[in-house]
C-alpha cells in the first residue's frame, strides 16, 4: 500500500459526492478515500494501531452496545457509517469507534467501568478532583494531574482534543468566524473535504420507492478526519456555518449515550439555524460528552443604517427599521445530569458598531467603552454552569485571547489564530510536549466575501494563500 505521509507537504483533497442516500454517501466517501482511510488505520506508528485498537479488540461488546444504542437514535447515520466501512473495506467497529472518538477516550480513561446489558441511561461521573493548598501551576497536558488556581486535579488520561474560535460581528462592517482545527497531528495528512449531496427519505415514504417526491435534498460541505462523518470540525450547509470545540465536563455518560460526533453530523442536515438548535435540544438528554457549537446564519438583510450608532439604541433601530442582522451564536452543551433537564446554553454574539470600533486603537479601547471588538472561545464552558475540568492549553489560550482587544478584519483574525506568544501552550499549536494537540487547519468564514478560506500552515504569514477557497453560496471550490 502506498504510504501517504510526508514530513513537509500535505494535500487537502476536495470530493463532491453523487446524490445518494445515507448509506450511499458513506460508501462513496469510503470508496473514494479508501487508500487514505486504510493507511491511517493500519500504520503501526500512528495512535489508532498503538493506542486505540488494543482497547477496541478487548472491548468489542462495549463498542457493539454503543452501535446498537446509536442505531436506535440515528439509524440513518449508522447506515452512513456502515457505508463508509464497506466502501473503505475496513471493519465497521473500527469506523464506528473513530466516530465515538471522544467517548472512546473517556472509556479508556475509566477502564473500571462495567458495561450494562440494559439500554437505559446510566450517567457516570468520572474522576473526582482533590484539592490542596499548593500554589504551583503545572504545565503538563497529558499527565493525570494538573495544578491550576490553587487546586490539584486528577485529569482523565486521554483528554479531549481542542480548538479555538473567534467571532467578528461589526454592524455594517466585517463579519467573520475564524476557527483553528486542533487534533492529533497524524490526522492532518489524511484529512479531506467533502461536499455532500444527500437524499433524505421523507418519513412517510417507502425506501424502495425512488420517486423524487419521496426525498428531500440536503447539501453540506465539511472538513473531515479519516473514517469520521462530517460535522465535528468546521463546515456549512445552505443555511448556516458551524464549527465545534471539545469541552471537558466532569459528568459524562460511559454507556447508553449518543456520541457527540453523531450529534454534530445530525445538525448538518438541519433546514435552518433554528432547526439546528431544536435538534441539539432534542438529543441533549442522551448526549454522552460535551462540546460547544459556533453558528453563523448565512441569511441576512443588509442594514441601511449609515451613521454610527451606540450599542444601547442599536436594537431599537433594528426593530424599527425591520432590519435583520446576521445571527451569530455560541452554544455550549453538556450531558444531562438527570436525563430530564437539558444542559445547554445559547450565547448570542451581539454586533458592535463602527462607533465602538472608533474608540479602540493600538490594541487598546477607551475607558468606559466596549473593551473587546470580538468574541473568542476555546475549550472551557464560559456561560453554561457545569462542573468541568480545566486543561492547561485551553486556560492559556483563553488568557492570551483576552490580551487582544482590537481585532476587526480578516488579517487580525489570521494574526490571532496564528499567535504563538505562549511557547508552551500557543493558540496555533504544534503538538510539542507538553501540548497534546496540533493545529491541522485554519478556517476563516468571510461573510462579506461569502467564502470559506482554508489554510494548512500558520495564517499569520499574511502572504500565505489559502489552500482552498470555497463558495458559501453553493459549496463549490473557487480556488
Coordinates of C-alpha atoms in Angstrom, one line a residue:
X1 CA 0.0 0.0 0.0
X2 CA 1.3 3.4 -0.9
X3 CA 2.3 5.5 2.1
X4 CA 0.8 8.9 2.0
X5 CA 2.8 10.5 4.8
X6 CA 5.3 13.2 4.2
X7 CA 7.3 15.3 6.6
X8 CA 6.7 18.6 4.8
X9 CA 3.9 18.7 2.3
X10 CA 0.3 17.7 2.8
X11 CA -2.6 18.0 0.4
X12 CA -6.2 18.5 1.3
X13 CA -8.4 16.8 -1.4
X14 CA -11.9 18.0 -2.1
X15 CA -14.5 15.5 -3.2
X16 CA -18.2 16.0 -4.2
X17 CA -20.4 13.0 -3.7
X18 CA -23.0 11.9 -6.2
X19 CA -26.6 12.3 -5.0
X20 CA -27.4 9.4 -2.7
X21 CA -28.9 8.0 0.5
X22 CA -27.0 8.0 3.8
X23 CA -25.6 4.5 3.1
X24 CA -24.6 5.5 -0.5
X25 CA -22.9 8.7 0.7
X26 CA -20.9 6.7 3.2
X27 CA -20.0 4.2 0.6
X28 CA -18.9 6.8 -2.0
X29 CA -16.7 8.6 0.6
X30 CA -15.2 5.4 1.9
X31 CA -14.5 4.1 -1.6
X32 CA -13.1 7.4 -2.9
X33 CA -10.8 7.7 0.2
X34 CA -10.2 4.0 0.7
X35 CA -6.4 4.3 0.4
X36 CA -6.3 7.2 2.8
X37 CA -8.5 5.6 5.4
X38 CA -6.7 2.2 5.3
X39 CA -3.3 3.8 5.5
X40 CA -4.4 5.8 8.5
X41 CA -5.8 2.8 10.3
X42 CA -3.0 0.4 9.5
X43 CA 0.1 2.4 10.1
X44 CA 1.8 1.0 13.2
X45 CA 3.4 4.3 14.1
X46 CA 0.0 6.1 14.5
X47 CA -2.2 6.1 17.6
X48 CA -5.0 4.0 16.2
X49 CA -2.9 0.9 16.0
X50 CA -0.8 1.5 19.0
X51 CA -3.3 3.1 21.4
X52 CA -6.9 2.6 20.4
X53 CA -7.2 -0.7 18.6
X54 CA -5.9 -2.8 21.5
X55 CA -8.7 -1.4 23.6
X56 CA -11.3 -1.9 20.9
X57 CA -10.3 -5.5 20.4
X58 CA -10.5 -6.2 24.1
X59 CA -13.9 -4.5 24.4
X60 CA -15.9 -5.3 21.2
X61 CA -19.0 -5.9 23.3
X62 CA -18.9 -2.4 24.6
X63 CA -18.4 -1.0 21.1
X64 CA -21.3 -3.1 19.8
X65 CA -23.6 -1.8 22.6
X66 CA -22.7 1.8 21.5
X67 CA -23.6 0.9 18.0
X68 CA -26.9 -0.6 19.0
X69 CA -27.9 2.4 21.1
X70 CA -26.8 4.8 18.4
X71 CA -28.8 2.9 15.8
X72 CA -32.0 3.5 17.8
X73 CA -31.4 7.2 17.8
X74 CA -29.7 7.7 14.5
X75 CA -30.5 4.8 12.2
X76 CA -29.5 6.8 9.1
X77 CA -26.2 7.8 10.5
X78 CA -25.3 4.3 11.5
X79 CA -26.1 3.3 7.9
X80 CA -23.8 6.0 6.7
X81 CA -21.0 4.6 8.9
X82 CA -21.8 1.1 7.6
X83 CA -21.4 2.5 4.0
X84 CA -18.2 4.2 5.0
X85 CA -16.9 0.9 6.4
X86 CA -17.9 -1.1 3.4
X87 CA -16.6 1.4 0.9
X88 CA -13.2 1.6 2.6
X89 CA -13.2 -2.2 3.3
X90 CA -12.4 -2.0 7.0
X91 CA -14.4 -3.4 9.9
X92 CA -17.5 -1.3 11.0
X93 CA -16.3 -1.5 14.6
X94 CA -13.2 0.4 13.6
X95 CA -15.1 3.1 11.8
X96 CA -17.7 3.4 14.5
X97 CA -15.0 3.7 17.2
X98 CA -13.5 6.6 15.4
X99 CA -17.0 8.2 15.3
X100 CA -17.1 7.9 19.1
X101 CA -13.5 9.1 19.4
X102 CA -14.3 11.4 22.4
X103 CA -16.3 8.7 24.2
X104 CA -13.6 6.1 23.4
X105 CA -11.0 8.2 25.1
X106 CA -13.4 8.7 28.1
X107 CA -13.8 4.9 28.3
X108 CA -10.1 4.4 28.1
X109 CA -9.7 6.9 31.0
X110 CA -12.2 4.8 33.0
X111 CA -11.3 1.2 32.4
X112 CA -13.0 0.1 35.6
X113 CA -16.4 1.0 34.2
X114 CA -18.6 -2.1 33.5
X115 CA -21.0 -2.2 30.6
X116 CA -24.7 -2.6 31.3
X117 CA -26.8 -5.1 29.4
X118 CA -29.8 -2.9 29.6
X119 CA -30.0 0.0 27.1
X120 CA -31.1 2.6 29.6
X121 CA -29.5 5.9 30.5
X122 CA -26.9 5.4 33.2
X123 CA -24.9 8.6 33.9
X124 CA -21.5 8.0 35.5
X125 CA -19.3 10.8 36.8
X126 CA -15.6 10.4 36.0
X127 CA -12.6 11.0 38.2
X128 CA -13.3 13.3 41.2
X129 CA -10.9 16.2 41.8
X130 CA -8.9 16.6 45.0
X131 CA -7.8 19.9 46.4
X132 CA -4.8 21.1 48.4
X133 CA -3.2 24.4 49.3
X134 CA -0.4 24.4 46.8
X135 CA 0.0 27.4 44.5
X136 CA 2.3 25.8 42.0
X137 CA 1.0 25.7 38.4
X138 CA 1.6 22.6 36.3
X139 CA 2.1 22.7 32.5
X140 CA 1.7 19.0 31.8
X141 CA -1.1 18.5 29.4
X142 CA -1.0 14.7 29.2
X143 CA -0.2 13.9 32.8
X144 CA -3.1 12.8 35.0
X145 CA -2.6 15.7 37.4
X146 CA -2.6 19.4 36.9
X147 CA -2.5 22.3 39.4
X148 CA -4.3 25.4 38.5
X149 CA -5.8 28.2 40.6
X150 CA -4.5 26.5 43.8
X151 CA -6.3 23.2 43.0
X152 CA -4.8 19.9 42.2
X153 CA -6.9 17.9 39.8
X154 CA -6.6 14.4 38.6
X155 CA -7.4 14.6 34.9
X156 CA -8.6 11.9 32.5
X157 CA -5.6 10.0 31.0
X158 CA -6.9 10.8 27.5
X159 CA -8.0 14.4 27.4
X160 CA -10.3 15.8 24.7
X161 CA -8.8 17.4 21.6
X162 CA -9.4 21.1 21.3
X163 CA -9.9 24.1 19.0
X164 CA -10.0 27.9 19.1
X165 CA -12.7 30.2 17.6
X166 CA -13.2 33.9 17.1
X167 CA -16.3 35.9 16.0
X168 CA -16.2 39.3 14.4
X169 CA -19.6 41.0 14.1
X170 CA -19.5 44.6 13.2
X171 CA -22.7 46.4 12.2
X172 CA -22.3 47.5 8.6
X173 CA -18.7 46.2 8.8
X174 CA -16.7 43.0 8.8
X175 CA -18.4 39.8 9.7
X176 CA -16.1 36.8 10.2
X177 CA -15.8 33.5 12.0
X178 CA -12.3 32.0 12.4
X179 CA -11.5 28.5 13.6
X180 CA -8.3 26.6 14.4
X181 CA -8.9 22.9 14.0
X182 CA -6.8 21.2 16.6
X183 CA -6.3 17.4 17.0
X184 CA -3.6 14.7 16.9
X185 CA -1.1 15.8 14.3
X186 CA -1.3 12.5 12.4
X187 CA -4.9 13.4 11.3
X188 CA -3.6 16.2 9.1
X189 CA -2.1 14.2 6.3
X190 CA -5.3 12.1 6.0
X191 CA -7.9 14.8 6.2
X192 CA -10.2 15.7 3.3
X193 CA -13.1 18.0 2.4
X194 CA -16.3 16.6 1.1
X195 CA -19.4 18.3 -0.4
X196 CA -22.3 16.0 0.3
X197 CA -25.5 15.7 -1.9
X198 CA -27.8 13.7 0.3
X199 CA -31.3 12.3 -0.3
X200 CA -33.2 12.2 3.0
X201 CA -36.2 9.9 2.8
X202 CA -39.4 11.6 3.9
X203 CA -40.7 9.7 6.9
X204 CA -44.0 8.5 5.4
X205 CA -42.5 7.0 2.2
X206 CA -41.1 3.6 1.3
X207 CA -37.3 3.4 0.9
X208 CA -37.8 1.2 -2.2
X209 CA -39.8 3.9 -4.0
X210 CA -37.3 6.1 -5.8
X211 CA -39.8 8.8 -6.8
X212 CA -38.0 12.1 -6.3
X213 CA -41.0 13.4 -4.4
X214 CA -40.3 11.0 -1.6
X215 CA -36.9 12.6 -0.8
X216 CA -35.7 15.9 0.5
X217 CA -32.2 17.0 -0.8
X218 CA -29.7 18.2 1.8
X219 CA -26.3 19.6 0.8
X220 CA -23.4 20.5 3.0
X221 CA -19.6 20.9 2.9
X222 CA -17.2 20.0 5.7
X223 CA -13.6 19.3 6.6
X224 CA -13.3 15.6 7.7
X225 CA -11.0 13.4 9.5
X226 CA -10.4 10.0 8.0
X227 CA -13.1 7.5 9.0
X228 CA -15.3 10.2 10.6
X229 CA -18.6 11.6 9.5
X230 CA -18.7 15.3 8.6
X231 CA -19.8 17.8 11.3
X232 CA -17.4 17.7 14.2
X233 CA -14.8 20.1 12.7
X234 CA -16.0 23.0 10.5
X235 CA -18.5 23.2 7.7
X236 CA -21.7 24.7 6.4
X237 CA -24.9 23.9 4.7
X238 CA -27.4 26.1 2.8
X239 CA -28.5 27.9 5.9
X240 CA -25.6 28.3 8.4
X241 CA -21.9 27.5 9.0
X242 CA -20.8 25.7 12.1
X243 CA -17.6 24.9 14.0
X244 CA -17.2 22.9 17.1
X245 CA -15.0 22.9 20.3
X246 CA -14.5 19.9 22.5
X247 CA -15.5 20.7 26.2
X248 CA -14.5 18.8 29.3
X249 CA -17.5 18.3 31.7
X250 CA -16.8 16.1 34.7
X251 CA -20.2 14.5 34.3
X252 CA -20.3 12.2 31.2
X253 CA -22.1 9.0 30.0
X254 CA -19.8 6.0 29.8
X255 CA -22.6 3.9 28.3
X256 CA -26.0 4.3 26.6
X257 CA -25.4 7.7 25.3
X258 CA -25.0 9.1 21.8
X259 CA -21.5 10.1 20.7
X260 CA -21.1 13.8 20.2
X261 CA -19.8 13.3 16.6
X262 CA -23.2 11.8 15.6
X263 CA -25.0 14.8 17.0
X264 CA -22.6 17.1 15.2
X265 CA -23.3 15.2 12.0
X266 CA -27.1 15.3 12.7
X267 CA -27.3 19.1 12.8
X268 CA -25.7 19.4 9.4
X269 CA -29.0 18.1 8.0
X270 CA -30.9 21.0 9.6
X271 CA -33.1 23.1 7.4
X272 CA -32.5 26.3 9.4
X273 CA -30.4 27.6 12.3
X274 CA -33.5 27.3 14.5
X275 CA -33.9 23.7 13.4
X276 CA -30.3 23.0 14.3
X277 CA -30.9 24.4 17.9
X278 CA -34.0 22.3 18.1
X279 CA -32.1 19.2 17.1
X280 CA -29.4 19.9 19.8
X281 CA -32.0 20.3 22.5
X282 CA -33.9 17.2 21.3
X283 CA -30.9 14.9 21.7
X284 CA -29.1 16.6 24.5
X285 CA -30.7 14.4 27.2
X286 CA -28.8 11.4 25.9
X287 CA -25.6 13.1 24.8
X288 CA -22.6 11.3 26.1
X289 CA -20.0 14.1 26.2
X290 CA -19.8 17.8 26.0
X291 CA -18.9 20.3 23.2
X292 CA -19.6 23.8 22.0
X293 CA -21.0 24.7 18.6
X294 CA -20.4 28.0 16.9
X295 CA -23.1 29.1 14.5
X296 CA -23.4 31.9 12.0
X297 CA -26.5 32.2 9.8
X298 CA -25.9 32.6 6.1
X299 CA -29.1 34.6 5.6
X300 CA -29.3 38.3 6.4
X301 CA -30.7 41.6 5.2
X302 CA -28.1 44.3 4.8
X303 CA -28.8 47.2 7.1
X304 CA -29.2 50.7 5.6
X305 CA -28.1 52.5 8.7
X306 CA -25.2 54.7 7.6
X307 CA -24.4 56.5 10.8
X308 CA -22.6 55.1 13.8
X309 CA -25.0 54.1 16.4
X310 CA -24.4 53.4 20.1
X311 CA -24.9 49.8 21.2
X312 CA -27.6 50.9 23.6
X313 CA -30.0 52.1 20.9
X314 CA -28.9 49.7 18.1
X315 CA -31.5 47.0 18.8
X316 CA -34.3 49.7 18.8
X317 CA -33.2 50.9 15.3
X318 CA -33.0 47.3 14.1
X319 CA -36.6 46.7 15.2
X320 CA -38.0 50.0 14.0
X321 CA -36.5 49.7 10.5
X322 CA -37.2 46.0 10.2
X323 CA -33.5 45.2 9.7
X324 CA -32.2 41.6 10.1
X325 CA -28.7 41.1 11.2
X326 CA -26.6 38.0 10.7
X327 CA -27.2 35.8 13.7
X328 CA -24.0 34.5 15.5
X329 CA -24.3 32.1 18.4
X330 CA -22.0 30.1 20.7
X331 CA -23.9 27.1 22.0
X332 CA -22.5 25.1 25.0
X333 CA -23.9 21.7 25.7
X334 CA -23.1 19.0 28.3
X335 CA -24.6 15.7 29.2
X336 CA -27.9 16.0 31.2
X337 CA -27.4 15.3 34.9
X338 CA -30.7 13.5 35.3
X339 CA -31.9 12.6 31.8
X340 CA -34.8 15.0 32.2
X341 CA -33.3 18.5 32.1
X342 CA -31.0 19.5 29.2
X343 CA -27.7 21.1 29.9
X344 CA -27.5 23.7 27.1
X345 CA -26.8 27.4 27.0
X346 CA -27.0 29.8 24.0
X347 CA -24.9 32.9 23.9
X348 CA -25.6 35.5 21.2
X349 CA -22.7 37.4 19.8
X350 CA -24.2 40.9 19.5
X351 CA -22.9 43.2 16.8
X352 CA -20.8 46.1 17.7
X353 CA -20.9 49.4 15.9
X354 CA -18.4 51.4 13.9
X355 CA -18.6 53.9 16.8
X356 CA -17.4 51.1 19.1
X357 CA -14.5 50.3 16.8
X358 CA -13.6 54.0 16.6
X359 CA -12.8 54.1 20.3
X360 CA -10.3 51.2 20.0
X361 CA -6.8 51.8 18.6
X362 CA -3.4 50.1 19.0
X363 CA -5.0 47.2 20.9
X364 CA -6.5 49.5 23.5
X365 CA -10.0 50.7 24.0
X366 CA -11.1 53.9 25.7
X367 CA -12.1 53.6 29.3
X368 CA -15.9 53.3 29.6
X369 CA -16.2 51.9 26.1
X370 CA -16.5 48.3 24.9
X371 CA -13.2 46.6 25.7
X372 CA -13.0 44.0 23.0
X373 CA -14.2 44.0 19.4
X374 CA -14.6 40.2 19.1
X375 CA -15.7 37.1 21.0
X376 CA -13.3 34.2 21.5
X377 CA -14.0 30.6 22.6
X378 CA -11.6 27.8 23.4
X379 CA -12.3 24.6 25.4
X380 CA -13.9 25.7 28.6
X381 CA -17.5 26.4 29.4
X382 CA -17.9 30.1 29.6
X383 CA -21.7 30.6 30.1
X384 CA -23.1 27.1 30.8
X385 CA -22.7 26.4 34.5
X386 CA -21.4 22.9 34.8
X387 CA -18.6 21.3 36.8
X388 CA -15.7 21.0 34.4
X389 CA -12.0 20.1 34.1
X390 CA -9.6 22.9 33.3
X391 CA -6.9 21.9 30.9
X392 CA -3.7 24.0 30.6
X393 CA -3.9 24.6 26.9
X394 CA -7.4 25.9 27.0
X395 CA -6.7 28.1 30.0
X396 CA -3.6 29.6 28.5
X397 CA -5.1 30.1 25.0
X398 CA -8.0 31.9 26.6
X399 CA -5.7 34.1 28.7
X400 CA -3.8 35.0 25.6
X401 CA -7.1 35.8 23.7
X402 CA -8.0 38.2 26.5
X403 CA -4.8 40.1 25.9
X404 CA -6.1 41.0 22.5
X405 CA -8.5 44.0 22.4
X406 CA -8.9 45.1 18.8
X407 CA -9.5 42.6 16.0
X408 CA -11.7 44.0 13.3
X409 CA -10.8 42.3 10.0
X410 CA -9.5 39.1 8.4
X411 CA -5.8 40.0 8.8
X412 CA -6.5 40.5 12.5
X413 CA -8.2 37.1 12.7
X414 CA -5.2 35.5 11.0
X415 CA -2.8 37.0 13.4
X416 CA -4.9 35.9 16.3
X417 CA -5.3 32.3 15.2
X418 CA -1.6 32.1 14.3
X419 CA -0.4 33.5 17.6
X420 CA 2.5 31.7 19.2
X421 CA 3.4 34.1 22.0
X422 CA 2.9 31.5 24.7
X423 CA 5.6 29.0 23.5
X424 CA 4.3 26.2 25.7
X425 CA 0.6 26.4 25.0
X426 CA 0.2 28.7 21.9
X427 CA -3.1 29.4 20.1
X428 CA -1.5 28.0 16.9
X429 CA -0.4 24.6 18.2
X430 CA 2.3 22.2 17.1
X431 CA 1.9 19.2 19.5
X432 CA 5.2 19.8 21.1
X433 CA 5.1 18.4 24.7
X434 CA 3.5 19.1 27.0
X435 CA 0.9 20.3 24.5
X436 CA -1.0 17.3 23.2
X437 CA -2.6 18.7 20.0
X438 CA -1.6 20.4 16.8
X439 CA -3.4 22.9 14.6
X440 CA -4.3 21.0 11.5
X441 CA -6.1 23.7 9.6
X442 CA -7.4 27.2 10.0
X443 CA -10.8 28.1 8.6
X444 CA -11.9 31.7 8.0
X445 CA -15.5 32.2 7.1
X446 CA -15.6 35.7 5.5
X447 CA -19.3 36.6 5.2
X448 CA -18.6 39.9 3.4
X449 CA -17.0 37.9 0.6
X450 CA -19.3 34.9 1.1
X451 CA -16.4 32.4 1.1
X452 CA -14.6 29.9 3.3
X453 CA -10.8 30.2 3.2
X454 CA -8.8 27.2 4.5
X455 CA -5.1 27.3 5.5
X456 CA -2.9 24.3 6.5
X457 CA 0.0 26.5 7.5
X458 CA 0.2 29.3 10.0
X459 CA -2.1 32.0 8.7
X460 CA -0.3 34.9 10.4
X461 CA 2.0 34.9 7.4
X462 CA -0.2 37.3 5.5
X463 CA 1.5 36.5 2.2
X464 CA 0.2 32.9 2.6
X465 CA -2.5 31.9 0.1
X466 CA -5.3 29.6 1.3
X467 CA -5.1 26.0 0.1
X468 CA -8.9 26.3 -0.8
X469 CA -11.4 29.0 -1.2
X470 CA -15.0 27.6 -1.1
X471 CA -18.2 29.5 -2.0
X472 CA -20.7 29.6 0.8
X473 CA -23.4 30.0 -1.7
X474 CA -23.0 26.6 -3.4
X475 CA -20.2 24.8 -1.7
X476 CA -18.1 24.8 -4.9
X477 CA -14.3 25.4 -5.0
X478 CA -13.3 28.9 -6.1
X479 CA -9.6 28.2 -5.7

